[in-house]
Amino acid sequence: MQPKKNVLKHHGDRKRPHGTRFLSPIRLQVAALTCLLMVLASCEASKPVVLKEGNPAPGFSLKGLRGTLWNSDTLRNKVILVNFWAPWCKPCKSEMPSLERLHEQTRRQKNFVVLTVLYGNDTLQAMDFVKSRDLKLPVLVDDDLSVSRRFGVTGVPETYIIDKKGIVRKKIIGPTNFDSPGALAFILGLLNEKS
């Protein structure tokens, strides 16, 4: 019978199992720095979008409650008002009549569109609300919130007014009276700009 080999190797004053290595201080620092960079890179990638006035508006394609597909590519050279809302949001519901009046006042304008985007998948509640108020304006459904994330929506109601060149000209957080003289003058000013 052969004597057992010593599985511990002598390394300076330390003993370690055969085949393993200690990380030198430099290797340990490099490993820690690599981990830190990976964490920072993942944080940067998941950073929320902040859409500001003057930024290009993101593209979108959403289906409306009435089945119509709305695509931002087909709305080029138009002024677009995009309002994000939810049926459980009281301020959203309070501003909806002014959005409907704006829609009615401007429906003959070929280069202006009012779109409301349902934030989330409360489609049944939204349909009930739209029917109860006899709203005619388009209600698009963002059930997976992908468009809301691209716009950087932080809460509802939130509205973006986009010019004919596709640039966000106004970002409104909170409820607004959209058929006020000031709002109408702002929209008419955008409509009068050259494409």
PDB file of C-alpha atoms in Angstrom:
ATOM      1  CA  MET A   1       0.000   0.000   0.000  1.00  0.00           C
ATOM      2  CA  GLN A   2       1.305   3.406  -1.010  1.00  0.00           C
ATOM      3  CA  PRO A   3       1.396   6.293   1.456  1.00  0.00           C
ATOM      4  CA  LYS A   4      -1.157   9.090   0.869  1.00  0.00           C
ATOM      5  CA  LYS A   5       0.112  12.118  -0.965  1.00  0.00           C
ATOM      6  CA  ASN A   6      -0.099  15.384   0.851  1.00  0.00           C
ATOM      7  CA  VAL A   7      -2.937  17.351  -0.816  1.00  0.00           C
ATOM      8  CA  LEU A   8      -1.876  20.567   0.821  1.00  0.00           C
ATOM      9  CA  LYS A   9       0.862  22.568  -0.833  1.00  0.00           C
ATOM     10  CA  HIS A  10       2.936  25.003   1.046  1.00  0.00           C
ATOM     11  CA  HIS A  11       2.577  28.608  -0.200  1.00  0.00           C
ATOM     12  CA  GLY A  12       4.594  30.924   1.901  1.00  0.00           C
ATOM     13  CA  ASP A  13       3.154  30.719   5.375  1.00  0.00           C
ATOM     14  CA  ARG A  14      -0.249  29.561   4.086  1.00  0.00           C
ATOM     15  CA  LYS A  15      -1.368  26.091   3.173  1.00  0.00           C
ATOM     16  CA  ARG A  16      -3.986  25.596   0.479  1.00  0.00           C
ATOM     17  CA  PRO A  17      -5.562  22.603  -1.234  1.00  0.00           C
ATOM     18  CA  HIS A  18      -3.651  21.350  -4.268  1.00  0.00           C
ATOM     19  CA  GLY A  19      -4.794  23.005  -7.539  1.00  0.00           C
ATOM     20  CA  THR A  20      -6.341  26.144  -6.028  1.00  0.00           C
ATOM     21  CA  ARG A  21      -4.953  29.632  -6.251  1.00  0.00           C
ATOM     22  CA  PHE A  22      -5.254  32.642  -4.053  1.00  0.00           C
ATOM     23  CA  LEU A  23      -6.239  35.882  -5.728  1.00  0.00           C
ATOM     24  CA  SER A  24      -3.514  38.418  -5.513  1.00  0.00           C
ATOM     25  CA  PRO A  25      -4.590  41.870  -4.313  1.00  0.00           C
ATOM     26  CA  ILE A  26      -4.314  43.181  -7.886  1.00  0.00           C
ATOM     27  CA  ARG A  27      -6.457  40.358  -9.297  1.00  0.00           C
ATOM     28  CA  LEU A  28      -8.990  40.926  -6.543  1.00  0.00           C
ATOM     29  CA  GLN A  29      -9.170  44.665  -7.394  1.00  0.00           C
ATOM     30  CA  VAL A  30      -9.561  43.899 -11.104  1.00  0.00           C
ATOM     31  CA  ALA A  31     -12.374  41.423 -10.356  1.00  0.00           C
ATOM     32  CA  ALA A  32     -14.139  43.946  -8.095  1.00  0.00           C
ATOM     33  CA  LEU A  33     -13.776  46.707 -10.689  1.00  0.00           C
ATOM     34  CA  THR A  34     -15.150  44.415 -13.418  1.00  0.00           C
ATOM     35  CA  CYS A  35     -18.193  43.587 -11.268  1.00  0.00           C
ATOM     36  CA  LEU A  36     -18.753  47.276 -10.517  1.00  0.00           C
ATOM     37  CA  LEU A  37     -18.589  48.185 -14.225  1.00  0.00           C
ATOM     38  CA  MET A  38     -21.088  45.429 -15.076  1.00  0.00           C
ATOM     39  CA  VAL A  39     -23.518  46.714 -12.435  1.00  0.00           C
ATOM     40  CA  LEU A  40     -23.150  50.314 -13.638  1.00  0.00           C
ATOM     41  CA  ALA A  41     -23.664  49.257 -17.264  1.00  0.00           C
ATOM     42  CA  SER A  42     -26.868  47.421 -16.378  1.00  0.00           C
ATOM     43  CA  CYS A  43     -28.132  50.462 -14.453  1.00  0.00           C
ATOM     44  CA  GLU A  44     -27.420  52.700 -17.445  1.00  0.00           C
ATOM     45  CA  ALA A  45     -29.313  50.349 -19.759  1.00  0.00           C
ATOM     46  CA  SER A  46     -32.382  50.316 -17.510  1.00  0.00           C
ATOM     47  CA  LYS A  47     -32.375  54.069 -16.912  1.00  0.00           C
ATOM     48  CA  PRO A  48     -35.830  55.504 -17.639  1.00  0.00           C
ATOM     49  CA  VAL A  49     -36.312  57.719 -20.663  1.00  0.00           C
ATOM     50  CA  VAL A  50     -36.813  61.403 -19.958  1.00  0.00           C
ATOM     51  CA  LEU A  51     -38.497  62.988 -22.954  1.00  0.00           C
ATOM     52  CA  LYS A  52     -38.102  66.756 -22.893  1.00  0.00           C
ATOM     53  CA  GLU A  53     -39.428  69.610 -24.968  1.00  0.00           C
ATOM     54  CA  GLY A  54     -37.237  69.894 -28.057  1.00  0.00           C
ATOM     55  CA  ASN A  55     -36.591  66.137 -28.268  1.00  0.00           C
ATOM     56  CA  PRO A  56     -37.835  64.032 -31.196  1.00  0.00           C
ATOM     57  CA  ALA A  57     -40.998  62.145 -30.275  1.00  0.00           C
ATOM     58  CA  PRO A  58     -40.669  58.357 -30.255  1.00  0.00           C
ATOM     59  CA  GLY A  59     -42.478  56.327 -32.871  1.00  0.00           C
ATOM     60  CA  PHE A  60     -45.486  54.251 -31.906  1.00  0.00           C
ATOM     61  CA  SER A  61     -48.042  51.843 -33.256  1.00  0.00           C
ATOM     62  CA  LEU A  62     -51.123  51.186 -31.132  1.00  0.00           C
ATOM     63  CA  LYS A  63     -54.596  49.832 -31.667  1.00  0.00           C
ATOM     64  CA  GLY A  64     -57.565  51.938 -30.624  1.00  0.00           C
ATOM     65  CA  LEU A  65     -60.577  50.806 -28.594  1.00  0.00           C
ATOM     66  CA  ARG A  66     -62.614  50.874 -31.817  1.00  0.00           C
ATOM     67  CA  GLY A  67     -60.096  48.610 -33.615  1.00  0.00           C
ATOM     68  CA  THR A  68     -58.232  51.230 -35.674  1.00  0.00           C
ATOM     69  CA  LEU A  69     -54.452  50.871 -35.850  1.00  0.00           C
ATOM     70  CA  TRP A  70     -52.667  54.173 -35.243  1.00  0.00           C
ATOM     71  CA  ASN A  71     -49.074  54.475 -36.417  1.00  0.00           C
ATOM     72  CA  SER A  72     -46.922  57.566 -35.936  1.00  0.00           C
ATOM     73  CA  ASP A  73     -45.448  57.106 -39.429  1.00  0.00           C
ATOM     74  CA  THR A  74     -48.871  57.818 -40.973  1.00  0.00           C
ATOM     75  CA  LEU A  75     -49.177  61.007 -38.903  1.00  0.00           C
ATOM     76  CA  ARG A  76     -46.093  62.734 -40.295  1.00  0.00           C
ATOM     77  CA  ASN A  77     -46.461  66.437 -41.104  1.00  0.00           C
ATOM     78  CA  LYS A  78     -49.302  66.723 -38.585  1.00  0.00           C
ATOM     79  CA  VAL A  79     -49.454  68.341 -35.176  1.00  0.00           C
ATOM     80  CA  ILE A  80     -50.279  65.598 -32.677  1.00  0.00           C
ATOM     81  CA  LEU A  81     -51.547  65.904 -29.131  1.00  0.00           C
ATOM     82  CA  VAL A  82     -50.884  62.654 -27.239  1.00  0.00           C
ATOM     83  CA  ASN A  83     -52.554  62.399 -23.834  1.00  0.00           C
ATOM     84  CA  PHE A  84     -51.760  59.476 -21.503  1.00  0.00           C
ATOM     85  CA  TRP A  85     -54.582  58.684 -19.075  1.00  0.00           C
ATOM     86  CA  ALA A  86     -56.244  55.932 -17.051  1.00  0.00           C
ATOM     87  CA  PRO A  87     -59.907  55.378 -16.114  1.00  0.00           C
ATOM     88  CA  TRP A  88     -59.064  55.128 -12.398  1.00  0.00           C
ATOM     89  CA  CYS A  89     -57.397  58.584 -12.478  1.00  0.00           C
ATOM     90  CA  LYS A  90     -59.758  61.387 -11.358  1.00  0.00           C
ATOM     91  CA  PRO A  91     -57.663  64.258 -12.844  1.00  0.00           C
ATOM     92  CA  CYS A  92     -57.556  62.342 -16.155  1.00  0.00           C
ATOM     93  CA  LYS A  93     -61.320  62.030 -16.223  1.00  0.00           C
ATOM     94  CA  SER A  94     -61.771  65.689 -15.256  1.00  0.00           C
ATOM     95  CA  GLU A  95     -59.689  66.934 -18.222  1.00  0.00           C
ATOM     96  CA  MET A  96     -61.299  64.553 -20.739  1.00  0.00           C
ATOM     97  CA  PRO A  97     -64.250  66.872 -21.586  1.00  0.00           C
ATOM     98  CA  SER A  98     -61.804  69.637 -22.629  1.00  0.00           C
ATOM     99  CA  LEU A  99     -59.909  67.125 -24.800  1.00  0.00           C
ATOM    100  CA  GLU A 100     -63.208  66.081 -26.400  1.00  0.00           C
ATOM    101  CA  ARG A 101     -64.131  69.739 -27.054  1.00  0.00           C
ATOM    102  CA  LEU A 102     -60.682  70.351 -28.593  1.00  0.00           C
ATOM    103  CA  HIS A 103     -61.152  67.258 -30.752  1.00  0.00           C
ATOM    104  CA  GLU A 104     -64.574  68.483 -31.902  1.00  0.00           C
ATOM    105  CA  GLN A 105     -63.330  72.042 -32.588  1.00  0.00           C
ATOM    106  CA  THR A 106     -60.378  70.820 -34.652  1.00  0.00           C
ATOM    107  CA  ARG A 107     -61.741  67.688 -36.318  1.00  0.00           C
ATOM    108  CA  ARG A 108     -61.872  69.410 -39.726  1.00  0.00           C
ATOM    109  CA  GLN A 109     -58.182  70.343 -39.450  1.00  0.00           C
ATOM    110  CA  LYS A 110     -56.442  67.781 -41.651  1.00  0.00           C
ATOM    111  CA  ASN A 111     -53.067  68.386 -40.064  1.00  0.00           C
ATOM    112  CA  PHE A 112     -54.018  68.088 -36.368  1.00  0.00           C
ATOM    113  CA  VAL A 113     -54.824  64.947 -34.366  1.00  0.00           C
ATOM    114  CA  VAL A 114     -55.853  64.443 -30.743  1.00  0.00           C
ATOM    115  CA  LEU A 115     -54.954  60.973 -29.438  1.00  0.00           C
ATOM    116  CA  THR A 116     -55.555  59.646 -25.958  1.00  0.00           C
ATOM    117  CA  VAL A 117     -53.491  56.669 -24.847  1.00  0.00           C
ATOM    118  CA  LEU A 118     -54.851  54.332 -22.206  1.00  0.00           C
ATOM    119  CA  TYR A 119     -52.083  53.759 -19.684  1.00  0.00           C
ATOM    120  CA  GLY A 120     -52.285  50.029 -18.962  1.00  0.00           C
ATOM    121  CA  ASN A 121     -54.883  47.420 -19.774  1.00  0.00           C
ATOM    122  CA  ASP A 122     -58.061  48.719 -18.106  1.00  0.00           C
ATOM    123  CA  THR A 123     -59.878  48.481 -21.453  1.00  0.00           C
ATOM    124  CA  LEU A 124     -63.282  47.516 -20.023  1.00  0.00           C
ATOM    125  CA  GLN A 125     -63.256  50.437 -17.587  1.00  0.00           C
ATOM    126  CA  ALA A 126     -62.059  52.743 -20.351  1.00  0.00           C
ATOM    127  CA  MET A 127     -64.793  51.574 -22.742  1.00  0.00           C
ATOM    128  CA  ASP A 128     -67.425  52.152 -20.042  1.00  0.00           C
ATOM    129  CA  PHE A 129     -66.077  55.653 -19.397  1.00  0.00           C
ATOM    130  CA  VAL A 130     -65.916  56.517 -23.121  1.00  0.00           C
ATOM    131  CA  LYS A 131     -69.515  55.297 -23.638  1.00  0.00           C
ATOM    132  CA  SER A 132     -70.865  57.076 -20.555  1.00  0.00           C
ATOM    133  CA  ARG A 133     -69.388  60.394 -21.763  1.00  0.00           C
ATOM    134  CA  ASP A 134     -70.138  59.748 -25.455  1.00  0.00           C
ATOM    135  CA  LEU A 135     -66.506  60.539 -26.306  1.00  0.00           C
ATOM    136  CA  LYS A 136     -65.571  60.510 -30.004  1.00  0.00           C
ATOM    137  CA  LEU A 137     -61.843  61.107 -29.700  1.00  0.00           C
ATOM    138  CA  PRO A 138     -59.513  58.164 -30.396  1.00  0.00           C
ATOM    139  CA  VAL A 139     -58.513  56.057 -27.394  1.00  0.00           C
ATOM    140  CA  LEU A 140     -55.412  53.957 -28.055  1.00  0.00           C
ATOM    141  CA  VAL A 141     -54.458  51.039 -25.802  1.00  0.00           C
ATOM    142  CA  ASP A 142     -50.925  50.726 -24.414  1.00  0.00           C
ATOM    143  CA  ASP A 143     -51.541  47.521 -22.473  1.00  0.00           C
ATOM    144  CA  ASP A 144     -47.853  46.611 -22.038  1.00  0.00           C
ATOM    145  CA  LEU A 145     -46.822  50.261 -21.382  1.00  0.00           C
ATOM    146  CA  SER A 146     -44.109  50.050 -24.061  1.00  0.00           C
ATOM    147  CA  VAL A 147     -45.152  53.340 -25.685  1.00  0.00           C
ATOM    148  CA  SER A 148     -45.556  55.010 -22.288  1.00  0.00           C
ATOM    149  CA  ARG A 149     -41.983  53.977 -21.432  1.00  0.00           C
ATOM    150  CA  ARG A 150     -40.668  55.345 -24.748  1.00  0.00           C
ATOM    151  CA  PHE A 151     -42.346  58.669 -23.997  1.00  0.00           C
ATOM    152  CA  GLY A 152     -40.972  58.559 -20.441  1.00  0.00           C
ATOM    153  CA  VAL A 153     -44.407  58.858 -18.851  1.00  0.00           C
ATOM    154  CA  THR A 154     -44.007  59.284 -15.094  1.00  0.00           C
ATOM    155  CA  GLY A 155     -47.691  59.343 -14.193  1.00  0.00           C
ATOM    156  CA  VAL A 156     -51.086  60.235 -15.553  1.00  0.00           C
ATOM    157  CA  PRO A 157     -52.355  62.497 -16.911  1.00  0.00           C
ATOM    158  CA  GLU A 158     -49.360  63.430 -19.017  1.00  0.00           C
ATOM    159  CA  THR A 159     -49.590  65.106 -22.426  1.00  0.00           C
ATOM    160  CA  TYR A 160     -47.180  65.733 -25.286  1.00  0.00           C
ATOM    161  CA  ILE A 161     -47.805  68.132 -28.148  1.00  0.00           C
ATOM    162  CA  ILE A 162     -45.702  67.193 -31.158  1.00  0.00           C
ATOM    163  CA  ASP A 163     -45.075  69.516 -34.101  1.00  0.00           C
ATOM    164  CA  LYS A 164     -45.172  68.664 -37.823  1.00  0.00           C
ATOM    165  CA  LYS A 165     -41.467  67.773 -37.764  1.00  0.00           C
ATOM    166  CA  GLY A 166     -41.988  65.195 -34.989  1.00  0.00           C
ATOM    167  CA  ILE A 167     -40.468  67.319 -32.212  1.00  0.00           C
ATOM    168  CA  VAL A 168     -42.022  67.509 -28.732  1.00  0.00           C
ATOM    169  CA  ARG A 169     -42.928  71.170 -28.350  1.00  0.00           C
ATOM    170  CA  LYS A 170     -44.896  70.949 -25.113  1.00  0.00           C
ATOM    171  CA  LYS A 171     -44.887  68.456 -22.243  1.00  0.00           C
ATOM    172  CA  ILE A 172     -47.692  68.852 -19.729  1.00  0.00           C
ATOM    173  CA  ILE A 173     -47.700  66.939 -16.468  1.00  0.00           C
ATOM    174  CA  GLY A 174     -51.074  66.974 -14.735  1.00  0.00           C
ATOM    175  CA  PRO A 175     -54.546  68.003 -15.859  1.00  0.00           C
ATOM    176  CA  THR A 176     -55.034  70.899 -18.275  1.00  0.00           C
ATOM    177  CA  ASN A 177     -57.881  72.777 -19.917  1.00  0.00           C
ATOM    178  CA  PHE A 178     -57.092  71.937 -23.544  1.00  0.00           C
ATOM    179  CA  ASP A 179     -59.730  74.161 -25.129  1.00  0.00           C
ATOM    180  CA  SER A 180     -58.633  77.318 -23.311  1.00  0.00           C
ATOM    181  CA  PRO A 181     -57.699  80.334 -25.468  1.00  0.00           C
ATOM    182  CA  GLY A 182     -53.998  79.896 -24.572  1.00  0.00           C
ATOM    183  CA  ALA A 183     -53.967  76.198 -25.516  1.00  0.00           C
ATOM    184  CA  LEU A 184     -55.806  76.867 -28.783  1.00  0.00           C
ATOM    185  CA  ALA A 185     -53.408  79.718 -29.660  1.00  0.00           C
ATOM    186  CA  PHE A 186     -50.409  77.437 -29.010  1.00  0.00           C
ATOM    187  CA  ILE A 187     -51.840  74.694 -31.250  1.00  0.00           C
ATOM    188  CA  LEU A 188     -52.789  77.165 -34.003  1.00  0.00           C
ATOM    189  CA  GLY A 189     -49.249  78.569 -33.867  1.00  0.00           C
ATOM    190  CA  LEU A 190     -47.852  75.074 -34.486  1.00  0.00           C
ATOM    191  CA  LEU A 191     -50.340  74.484 -37.301  1.00  0.00           C
ATOM    192  CA  ASN A 192     -49.200  77.701 -39.011  1.00  0.00           C
ATOM    193  CA  GLU A 193     -45.525  76.670 -38.942  1.00  0.00           C
ATOM    194  CA  LYS A 194     -44.035  75.285 -42.148  1.00  0.00           C
ATOM    195  CA  SER A 195     -43.266  71.565 -42.206  1.00  0.00           C
TER     196      SER A 195
END
